[in-house]
PDB file of C-alpha atoms in Angstrom:
ATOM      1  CA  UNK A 394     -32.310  -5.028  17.215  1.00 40.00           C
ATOM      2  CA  UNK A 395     -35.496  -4.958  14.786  1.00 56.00           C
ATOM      3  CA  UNK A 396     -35.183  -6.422  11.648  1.00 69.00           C
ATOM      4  CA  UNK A 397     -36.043  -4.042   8.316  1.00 75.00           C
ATOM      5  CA  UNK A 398     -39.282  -5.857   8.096  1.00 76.00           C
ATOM      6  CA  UNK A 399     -40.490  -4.867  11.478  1.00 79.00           C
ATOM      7  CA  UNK A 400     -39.273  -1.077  11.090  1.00 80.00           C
ATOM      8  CA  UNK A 401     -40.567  -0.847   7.474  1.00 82.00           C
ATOM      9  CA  UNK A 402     -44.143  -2.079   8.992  1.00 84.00           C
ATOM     10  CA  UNK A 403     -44.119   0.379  11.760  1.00 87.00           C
ATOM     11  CA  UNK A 404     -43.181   3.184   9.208  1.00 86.00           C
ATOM     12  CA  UNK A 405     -46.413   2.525   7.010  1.00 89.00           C
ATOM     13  CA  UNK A 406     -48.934   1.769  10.016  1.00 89.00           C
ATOM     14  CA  UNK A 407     -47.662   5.139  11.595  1.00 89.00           C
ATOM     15  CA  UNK A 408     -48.844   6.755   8.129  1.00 90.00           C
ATOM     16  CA  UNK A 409     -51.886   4.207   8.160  1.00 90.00           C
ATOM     17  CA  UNK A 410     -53.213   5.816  11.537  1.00 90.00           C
ATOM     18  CA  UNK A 411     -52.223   9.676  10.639  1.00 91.00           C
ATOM     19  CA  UNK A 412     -54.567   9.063   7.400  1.00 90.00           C
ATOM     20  CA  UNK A 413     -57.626   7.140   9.780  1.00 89.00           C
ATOM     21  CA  UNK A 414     -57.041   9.546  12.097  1.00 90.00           C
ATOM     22  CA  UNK A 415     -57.087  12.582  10.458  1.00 91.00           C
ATOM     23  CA  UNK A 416     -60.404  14.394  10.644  1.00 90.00           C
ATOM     24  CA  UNK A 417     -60.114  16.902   7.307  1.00 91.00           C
ATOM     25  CA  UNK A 418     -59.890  13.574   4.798  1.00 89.00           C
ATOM     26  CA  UNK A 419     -63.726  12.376   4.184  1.00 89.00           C
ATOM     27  CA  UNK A 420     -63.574   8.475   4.546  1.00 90.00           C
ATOM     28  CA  UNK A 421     -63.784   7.186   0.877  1.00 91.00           C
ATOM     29  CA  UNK A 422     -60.505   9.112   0.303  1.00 91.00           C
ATOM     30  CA  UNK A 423     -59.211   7.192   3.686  1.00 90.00           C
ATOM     31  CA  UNK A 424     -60.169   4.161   2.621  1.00 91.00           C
ATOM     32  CA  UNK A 425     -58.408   4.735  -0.991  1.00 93.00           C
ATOM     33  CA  UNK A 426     -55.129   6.463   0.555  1.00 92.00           C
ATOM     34  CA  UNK A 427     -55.413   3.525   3.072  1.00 91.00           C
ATOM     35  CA  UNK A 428     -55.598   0.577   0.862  1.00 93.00           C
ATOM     36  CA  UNK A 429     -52.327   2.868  -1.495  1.00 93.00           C
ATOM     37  CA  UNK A 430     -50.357   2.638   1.669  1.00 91.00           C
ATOM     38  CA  UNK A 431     -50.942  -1.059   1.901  1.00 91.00           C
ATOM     39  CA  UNK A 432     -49.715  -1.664  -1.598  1.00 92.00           C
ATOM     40  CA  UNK A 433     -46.542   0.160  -0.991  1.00 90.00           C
ATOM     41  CA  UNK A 434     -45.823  -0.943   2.267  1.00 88.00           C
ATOM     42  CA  UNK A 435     -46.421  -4.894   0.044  1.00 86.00           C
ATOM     43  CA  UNK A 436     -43.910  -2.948  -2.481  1.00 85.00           C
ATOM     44  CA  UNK A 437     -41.206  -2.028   0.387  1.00 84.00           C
ATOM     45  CA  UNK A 438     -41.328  -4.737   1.751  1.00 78.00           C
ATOM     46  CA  UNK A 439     -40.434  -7.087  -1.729  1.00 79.00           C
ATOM     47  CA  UNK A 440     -37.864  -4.808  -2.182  1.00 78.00           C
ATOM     48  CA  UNK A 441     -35.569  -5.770   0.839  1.00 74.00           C
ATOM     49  CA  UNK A 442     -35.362  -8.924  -0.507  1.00 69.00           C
ATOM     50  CA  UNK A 443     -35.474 -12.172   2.123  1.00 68.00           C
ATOM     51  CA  UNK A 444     -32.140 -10.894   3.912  1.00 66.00           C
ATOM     52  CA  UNK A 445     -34.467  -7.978   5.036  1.00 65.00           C
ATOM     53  CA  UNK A 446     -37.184 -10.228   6.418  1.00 63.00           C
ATOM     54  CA  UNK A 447     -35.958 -13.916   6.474  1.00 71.00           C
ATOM     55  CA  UNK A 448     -33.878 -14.733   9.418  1.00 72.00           C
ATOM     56  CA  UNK A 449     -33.956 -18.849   8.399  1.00 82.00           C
ATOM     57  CA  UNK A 450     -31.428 -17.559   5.198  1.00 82.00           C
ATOM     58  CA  UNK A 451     -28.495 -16.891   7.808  1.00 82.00           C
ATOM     59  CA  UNK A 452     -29.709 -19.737  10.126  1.00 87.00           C
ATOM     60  CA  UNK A 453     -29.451 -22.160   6.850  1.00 91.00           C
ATOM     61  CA  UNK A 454     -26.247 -20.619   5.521  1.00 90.00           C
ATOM     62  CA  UNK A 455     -24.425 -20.482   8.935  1.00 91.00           C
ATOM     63  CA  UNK A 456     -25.064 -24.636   8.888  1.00 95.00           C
ATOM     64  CA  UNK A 457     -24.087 -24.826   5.786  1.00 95.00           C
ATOM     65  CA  UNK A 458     -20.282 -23.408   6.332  1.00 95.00           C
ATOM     66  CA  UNK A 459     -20.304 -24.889   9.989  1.00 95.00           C
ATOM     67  CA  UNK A 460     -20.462 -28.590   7.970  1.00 96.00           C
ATOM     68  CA  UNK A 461     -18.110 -27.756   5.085  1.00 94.00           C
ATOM     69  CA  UNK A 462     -16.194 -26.215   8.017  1.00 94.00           C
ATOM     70  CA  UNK A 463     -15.983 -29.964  10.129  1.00 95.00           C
ATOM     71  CA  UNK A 464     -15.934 -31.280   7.106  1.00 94.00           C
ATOM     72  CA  UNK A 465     -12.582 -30.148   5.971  1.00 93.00           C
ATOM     73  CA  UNK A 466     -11.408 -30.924   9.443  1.00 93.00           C
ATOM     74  CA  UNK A 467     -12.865 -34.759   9.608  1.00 95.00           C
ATOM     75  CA  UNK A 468     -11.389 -34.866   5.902  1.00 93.00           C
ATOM     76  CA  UNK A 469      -8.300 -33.491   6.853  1.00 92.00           C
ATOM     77  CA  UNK A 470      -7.841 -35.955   9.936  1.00 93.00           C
ATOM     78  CA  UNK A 471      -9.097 -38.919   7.484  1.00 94.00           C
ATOM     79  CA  UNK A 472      -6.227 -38.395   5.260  1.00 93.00           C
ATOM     80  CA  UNK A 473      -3.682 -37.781   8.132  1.00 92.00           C
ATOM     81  CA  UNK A 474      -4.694 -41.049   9.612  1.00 95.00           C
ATOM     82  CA  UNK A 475      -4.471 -42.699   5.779  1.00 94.00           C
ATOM     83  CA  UNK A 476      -0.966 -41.642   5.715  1.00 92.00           C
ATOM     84  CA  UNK A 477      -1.451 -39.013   3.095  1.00 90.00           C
ATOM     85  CA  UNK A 478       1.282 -36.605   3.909  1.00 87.00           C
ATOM     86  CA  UNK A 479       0.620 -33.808   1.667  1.00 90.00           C
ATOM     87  CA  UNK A 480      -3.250 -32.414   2.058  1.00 87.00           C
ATOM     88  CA  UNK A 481      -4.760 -31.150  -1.042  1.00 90.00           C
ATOM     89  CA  UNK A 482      -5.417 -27.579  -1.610  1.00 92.00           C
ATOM     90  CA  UNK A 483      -8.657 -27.368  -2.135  1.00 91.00           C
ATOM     91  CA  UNK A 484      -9.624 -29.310   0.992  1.00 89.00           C
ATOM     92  CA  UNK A 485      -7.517 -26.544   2.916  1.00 89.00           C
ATOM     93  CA  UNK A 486      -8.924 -23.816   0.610  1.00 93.00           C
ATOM     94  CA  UNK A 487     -12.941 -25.148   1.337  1.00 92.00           C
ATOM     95  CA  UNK A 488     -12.396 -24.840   5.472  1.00 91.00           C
ATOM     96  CA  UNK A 489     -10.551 -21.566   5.230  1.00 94.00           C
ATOM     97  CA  UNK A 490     -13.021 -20.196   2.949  1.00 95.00           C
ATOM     98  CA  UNK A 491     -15.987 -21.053   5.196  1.00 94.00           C
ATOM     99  CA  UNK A 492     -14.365 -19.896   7.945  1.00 93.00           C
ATOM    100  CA  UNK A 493     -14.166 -16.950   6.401  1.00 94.00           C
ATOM    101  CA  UNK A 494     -17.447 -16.851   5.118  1.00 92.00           C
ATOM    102  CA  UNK A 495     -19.012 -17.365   8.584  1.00 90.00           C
ATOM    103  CA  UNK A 496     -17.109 -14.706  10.108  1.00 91.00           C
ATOM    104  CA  UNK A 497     -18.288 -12.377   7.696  1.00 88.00           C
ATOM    105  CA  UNK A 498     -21.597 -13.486   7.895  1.00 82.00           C
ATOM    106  CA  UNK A 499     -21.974 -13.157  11.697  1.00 82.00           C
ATOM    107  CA  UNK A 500     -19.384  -9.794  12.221  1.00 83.00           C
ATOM    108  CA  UNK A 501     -22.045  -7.002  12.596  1.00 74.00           C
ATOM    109  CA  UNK A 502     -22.756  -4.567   9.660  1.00 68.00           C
ATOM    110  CA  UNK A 503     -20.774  -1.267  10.458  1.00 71.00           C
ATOM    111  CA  UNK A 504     -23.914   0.931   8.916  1.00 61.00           C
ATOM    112  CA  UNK A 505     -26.247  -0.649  11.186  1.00 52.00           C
ATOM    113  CA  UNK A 506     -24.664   1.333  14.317  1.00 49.00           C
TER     114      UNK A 506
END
């Protein structure tokens, strides 16, 4: 699957080689209409934001949960071990949450079908 970056790039060199190519447009127009396209395809492609073009963001937040994830786990053995009987909430509410959070982050966008 291509990411919004790469589809957003093809978009404006497709227009980029209609203009060059296009024999009724004397070049100085070209070369202004080319260099326009440029700036808006710079434009588009700030507006998708890093989610749109950086795939690290997931990478980083997928580690992230994954170690507040074993974390809760290795905490929650810890405290078993200890004797500690009843587990505090928030310790329970941090792994479920992350759980959660990674599931969301890695269940597939239903508008991207």
């Amino acid at each position: 699957m291509e990411r919004s970056r790469a589809i957003t790039e093809k978009a404006f060199a497709d227009v980029e080689n209609r203009i060059r190519n296009n024999p009724n447009i004397d070049e100085k127009e070209k070369a202004r209409l080319i260099e326009e396209v440029q700036k808006d395809k710079d434009d588009a492609i700030k507006q998708l934001g890093p989610l749109g073009w950086d795939a690290w963001i997931y990478r980083i937040a997928i580690l992230v949960l994954g170690m507040a994830v074993i974390g809760a786990i290795v905490g929650t053995i810890w405290l078993t071990l200890r004797g500690v009987t009843e587990l505090p909430a928030i310790l329970l509410a941090l792994g479920s949450a992350s759980v959660g959070a990674i599931a969301g982050l890695l269940t597939p966008n239903p508008g991207n079908r």
